[in-house]
Amino acid sequence: MTGRVPRAFVDDLLNRVDIVEVIDARVPLRKKGREYWACCPFHGEKTPSFSVSPNKQFYHCFGCQQSGNAIGFLMDYDHMEFVEAIETLSQSLGLEVPYEQGRGPQKTQVADSLFDTLQACSQFYQQQLKDSQMAIDYLRQRGISGQTAKDFAIGYAPSGWRNIAGDQKLLVEGGMLIEKDNGQHYDRFRNRLMFPIRDRRGRTIAFGGRVFDAEDNPKYLNSPETPVFHKGEEIYGLYELRKAVPRIDRIFVTEGYMDVVALAEHGFKTAVATLGTAINNAQIEKLFRSCKTLIFCFDGDAAGKKAAWRSLEQCPASLKEGRLARFLFLPDGHDPDSFIREQGASAFEQEIEKSATLTEFLFKTLLTECNVKSAEGKSRFVDRLRPYFMQIPLQSLKDQILVEVEKQLSVPLDNRLMLSLGETGKAQPPRTIIPENRWTPVKLAINLLLQKPQLGLGVGAQHHLAEVSLAGVDLLMQILDIVQEEPDISSQNLLSRFDESNHKQHLYQLAAVQPAMESEENIDLMFSDCLQRIQNKYIGVRREQLIRKLQSGETLTDAEKREHKQLFTKRF
């Protein structure tokens, strides 16, 4: 949605709005010294560590490290999209948003029409549930009360092919009707229990339909991708839990809508479910923004362990300070829904106590796969561990893992095999300015530019570095070009340049990571060192190219001769 509002207007809006007023209307602030303070609205705490600066027009939590401007606060606290936050702030100041020519609110109007259509479908299904004794009896048999059904807006799609009424074009676009080759339409959902999927603002964006008879297939049927529904971005139950629980300590990640509803019925109101696909890192990040502990719940059979492993693979990069991922395996034949109905809340709580941490599950799985009594098994163990280990941003956790590896493999930390993990495990400060967690020079250079864009000024044209076969070099060159074209660009505006590119998610995640450094003053030296390392790589590549040309009997041009001399004296 970014790019629909002129950047100059956004800058002017931020200059006009008072962030203290914006936040105080939602979170009561108290002035202390020059700043305003409150208990952080983004994580539970008893001592205020959430600071709002009227001079800098910036907020920062010293507990969870969340920070931003007025637009960012509305996006995080009120769960708004970027343009929605701009529209809200503009309305509070009596300003009209000057949408760019040809990029006005037409797309928003279409989305609003879809939201209205899908909400009408949800209301229709809820009324059908009230009128269907069969559907009511089914919910009662599953132990679901009327209040819980109401909380989740559960409905019933009756049998028949043409029950949904309304604008057929919108119903097709919203995934509620299927259009046949002859232009006729029929209902996508028939004789199913209906679970509306709602976005973070509570708007119905899609549905999941469950069969009543376990013999029918597919068991679950989801809405297709639509202009307002993107399966890989949404999580079932997240809106409901935020509405029901003001302070979220833990979130249970399940695989089915009935799991979420059954857990809520028994008092576990912080359960969510993926939408028929394995969870991805973006969804994990979204959940971690709501709490610090995720508990992944699975069946204890082979299929459950396989699904758990797919979830584990998406977790390591998100294990920042204070975050914890646990894995709960229920007895064979049970999912959270069946287990809690048969065994009750106390038994489920006992299962939670037995859940494994990510590292426990990781080690148990790898030790089963690898015979670490043999040299080959130890090598395989390290090779299997390495990709997950290297993603972890938290050095203290990596140190603990190294100690456990040393114990399990009976190999000292300074052994070559251990060093191949990319860490020494020693707690001493790094002797170089490159952080211990082995960022590549390109990745670190991009991170530093996102923190301080003006680092890219004065470095000159670096397009020759694109010849280096290092991941991310093209993106680095693109960022340097932007900085040199817009010398005063801020970090936020630099990031926004990529909001509609494939790099968006990666850059926002990268910008959220603070690389280790001895002092803030070292950031300039750190950036120069990164460029020099990339330059050295280029020198090596270019040397090889010229040597191969000479060896093939070709004659170097005068320019290539000068370059050859410079390269071999390291004065390129």
PDB file of N, CA and C in Angstrom, residues 288-325:
ATOM      1  N   PHE A 288       5.405 -13.557  17.735  1.00  0.00           N
ATOM      2  CA  PHE A 288       6.358 -13.114  18.751  1.00  0.00           C
ATOM      3  C   PHE A 288       6.184 -11.634  19.092  1.00  0.00           C
ATOM      4  N   ARG A 289       5.574 -10.855  18.210  1.00  0.00           N
ATOM      5  CA  ARG A 289       5.301  -9.454  18.539  1.00  0.00           C
ATOM      6  C   ARG A 289       4.193  -9.341  19.573  1.00  0.00           C
ATOM      7  N   SER A 290       3.410 -10.418  19.741  1.00  0.00           N
ATOM      8  CA  SER A 290       2.315 -10.405  20.711  1.00  0.00           C
ATOM      9  C   SER A 290       2.708 -11.004  22.051  1.00  0.00           C
ATOM     10  N   CYS A 291       3.706 -11.881  22.072  1.00  0.00           N
ATOM     11  CA  CYS A 291       4.142 -12.493  23.323  1.00  0.00           C
ATOM     12  C   CYS A 291       5.561 -13.013  23.161  1.00  0.00           C
ATOM     13  N   LYS A 292       6.110 -13.539  24.247  1.00  0.00           N
ATOM     14  CA  LYS A 292       7.499 -13.999  24.231  1.00  0.00           C
ATOM     15  C   LYS A 292       7.636 -15.514  24.128  1.00  0.00           C
ATOM     16  N   THR A 293       6.547 -16.247  24.335  1.00  0.00           N
ATOM     17  CA  THR A 293       6.626 -17.712  24.325  1.00  0.00           C
ATOM     18  C   THR A 293       5.612 -18.305  23.359  1.00  0.00           C
ATOM     19  N   LEU A 294       6.101 -19.101  22.428  1.00  0.00           N
ATOM     20  CA  LEU A 294       5.236 -19.849  21.516  1.00  0.00           C
ATOM     21  C   LEU A 294       5.331 -21.327  21.856  1.00  0.00           C
ATOM     22  N   ILE A 295       4.181 -21.986  21.969  1.00  0.00           N
ATOM     23  CA  ILE A 295       4.135 -23.418  22.240  1.00  0.00           C
ATOM     24  C   ILE A 295       3.465 -24.093  21.047  1.00  0.00           C
ATOM     25  N   PHE A 296       4.248 -24.823  20.281  1.00  0.00           N
ATOM     26  CA  PHE A 296       3.733 -25.518  19.106  1.00  0.00           C
ATOM     27  C   PHE A 296       3.151 -26.861  19.549  1.00  0.00           C
ATOM     28  N   CYS A 297       1.889 -27.103  19.219  1.00  0.00           N
ATOM     29  CA  CYS A 297       1.188 -28.300  19.682  1.00  0.00           C
ATOM     30  C   CYS A 297       0.971 -29.274  18.525  1.00  0.00           C
ATOM     31  N   PHE A 298       1.406 -30.523  18.725  1.00  0.00           N
ATOM     32  CA  PHE A 298       1.316 -31.515  17.656  1.00  0.00           C
ATOM     33  C   PHE A 298       0.901 -32.873  18.209  1.00  0.00           C
ATOM     34  N   ASP A 299       0.391 -33.715  17.298  1.00  0.00           N
ATOM     35  CA  ASP A 299       0.181 -35.119  17.644  1.00  0.00           C
ATOM     36  C   ASP A 299       1.546 -35.746  17.900  1.00  0.00           C
ATOM     37  N   GLY A 300       1.554 -36.812  18.704  1.00  0.00           N
ATOM     38  CA  GLY A 300       2.824 -37.450  19.022  1.00  0.00           C
ATOM     39  C   GLY A 300       3.286 -38.475  18.007  1.00  0.00           C
ATOM     40  N   ASP A 301       2.520 -38.667  16.917  1.00  0.00           N
ATOM     41  CA  ASP A 301       2.904 -39.675  15.929  1.00  0.00           C
ATOM     42  C   ASP A 301       3.955 -39.130  14.967  1.00  0.00           C
ATOM     43  N   ALA A 302       4.322 -39.950  13.993  1.00  0.00           N
ATOM     44  CA  ALA A 302       5.377 -39.566  13.046  1.00  0.00           C
ATOM     45  C   ALA A 302       4.989 -38.327  12.253  1.00  0.00           C
ATOM     46  N   ALA A 303       3.718 -38.251  11.850  1.00  0.00           N
ATOM     47  CA  ALA A 303       3.268 -37.086  11.086  1.00  0.00           C
ATOM     48  C   ALA A 303       3.364 -35.815  11.920  1.00  0.00           C
ATOM     49  N   GLY A 304       3.036 -35.946  13.210  1.00  0.00           N
ATOM     50  CA  GLY A 304       3.131 -34.789  14.096  1.00  0.00           C
ATOM     51  C   GLY A 304       4.556 -34.312  14.265  1.00  0.00           C
ATOM     52  N   LYS A 305       5.477 -35.260  14.414  1.00  0.00           N
ATOM     53  CA  LYS A 305       6.889 -34.887  14.567  1.00  0.00           C
ATOM     54  C   LYS A 305       7.432 -34.263  13.283  1.00  0.00           C
ATOM     55  N   LYS A 306       6.949 -34.738  12.152  1.00  0.00           N
ATOM     56  CA  LYS A 306       7.380 -34.160  10.878  1.00  0.00           C
ATOM     57  C   LYS A 306       6.887 -32.721  10.753  1.00  0.00           C
ATOM     58  N   ALA A 307       5.642 -32.500  11.147  1.00  0.00           N
ATOM     59  CA  ALA A 307       5.088 -31.144  11.112  1.00  0.00           C
ATOM     60  C   ALA A 307       5.814 -30.237  12.099  1.00  0.00           C
ATOM     61  N   ALA A 308       6.162 -30.794  13.260  1.00  0.00           N
ATOM     62  CA  ALA A 308       6.891 -30.016  14.263  1.00  0.00           C
ATOM     63  C   ALA A 308       8.260 -29.600  13.737  1.00  0.00           C
ATOM     64  N   TRP A 309       8.909 -30.506  13.023  1.00  0.00           N
ATOM     65  CA  TRP A 309      10.237 -30.188  12.486  1.00  0.00           C
ATOM     66  C   TRP A 309      10.155 -29.056  11.460  1.00  0.00           C
ATOM     67  N   ARG A 310       9.088 -29.058  10.646  1.00  0.00           N
ATOM     68  CA  ARG A 310       8.912 -27.967   9.682  1.00  0.00           C
ATOM     69  C   ARG A 310       8.736 -26.637  10.401  1.00  0.00           C
ATOM     70  N   SER A 311       8.069 -26.659  11.545  1.00  0.00           N
ATOM     71  CA  SER A 311       7.915 -25.433  12.327  1.00  0.00           C
ATOM     72  C   SER A 311       9.241 -25.011  12.939  1.00  0.00           C
ATOM     73  N   LEU A 312       9.985 -25.987  13.453  1.00  0.00           N
ATOM     74  CA  LEU A 312      11.295 -25.681  14.044  1.00  0.00           C
ATOM     75  C   LEU A 312      12.202 -25.000  13.029  1.00  0.00           C
ATOM     76  N   GLU A 313      12.158 -25.438  11.787  1.00  0.00           N
ATOM     77  CA  GLU A 313      13.046 -24.883  10.764  1.00  0.00           C
ATOM     78  C   GLU A 313      12.815 -23.395  10.541  1.00  0.00           C
ATOM     79  N   GLN A 314      11.625 -22.905  10.884  1.00  0.00           N
ATOM     80  CA  GLN A 314      11.301 -21.497  10.674  1.00  0.00           C
ATOM     81  C   GLN A 314      11.601 -20.628  11.894  1.00  0.00           C
ATOM     82  N   CYS A 315      12.002 -21.248  13.009  1.00  0.00           N
ATOM     83  CA  CYS A 315      12.119 -20.520  14.278  1.00  0.00           C
ATOM     84  C   CYS A 315      13.461 -19.864  14.588  1.00  0.00           C
ATOM     85  N   PRO A 316      14.604 -20.481  14.282  1.00  0.00           N
ATOM     86  CA  PRO A 316      15.876 -19.979  14.828  1.00  0.00           C
ATOM     87  C   PRO A 316      16.134 -18.495  14.625  1.00  0.00           C
ATOM     88  N   ALA A 317      15.826 -17.952  13.450  1.00  0.00           N
ATOM     89  CA  ALA A 317      16.114 -16.542  13.176  1.00  0.00           C
ATOM     90  C   ALA A 317      15.298 -15.607  14.058  1.00  0.00           C
ATOM     91  N   SER A 318      14.229 -16.106  14.668  1.00  0.00           N
ATOM     92  CA  SER A 318      13.359 -15.265  15.495  1.00  0.00           C
ATOM     93  C   SER A 318      13.668 -15.360  16.985  1.00  0.00           C
ATOM     94  N   LEU A 319      14.656 -16.175  17.362  1.00  0.00           N
ATOM     95  CA  LEU A 319      14.944 -16.378  18.787  1.00  0.00           C
ATOM     96  C   LEU A 319      15.826 -15.259  19.319  1.00  0.00           C
ATOM     97  N   LYS A 320      15.203 -14.099  19.493  1.00  0.00           N
ATOM     98  CA  LYS A 320      15.903 -12.945  20.041  1.00  0.00           C
ATOM     99  C   LYS A 320      15.747 -12.932  21.559  1.00  0.00           C
ATOM    100  N   GLU A 321      16.291 -11.914  22.197  1.00  0.00           N
ATOM    101  CA  GLU A 321      16.315 -11.826  23.655  1.00  0.00           C
ATOM    102  C   GLU A 321      14.922 -12.003  24.244  1.00  0.00           C
ATOM    103  N   GLY A 322      14.789 -12.950  25.181  1.00  0.00           N
ATOM    104  CA  GLY A 322      13.544 -13.156  25.897  1.00  0.00           C
ATOM    105  C   GLY A 322      12.543 -14.057  25.203  1.00  0.00           C
ATOM    106  N   ARG A 323      12.791 -14.424  23.958  1.00  0.00           N
ATOM    107  CA  ARG A 323      11.849 -15.260  23.221  1.00  0.00           C
ATOM    108  C   ARG A 323      12.133 -16.747  23.435  1.00  0.00           C
ATOM    109  N   LEU A 324      11.050 -17.528  23.471  1.00  0.00           N
ATOM    110  CA  LEU A 324      11.184 -18.960  23.716  1.00  0.00           C
ATOM    111  C   LEU A 324      10.195 -19.717  22.837  1.00  0.00           C
ATOM    112  N   ALA A 325      10.674 -20.751  22.173  1.00  0.00           N
ATOM    113  CA  ALA A 325       9.809 -21.645  21.392  1.00  0.00           C
ATOM    114  C   ALA A 325       9.841 -23.022  22.034  1.00  0.00           C
TER     115      ALA A 325
END
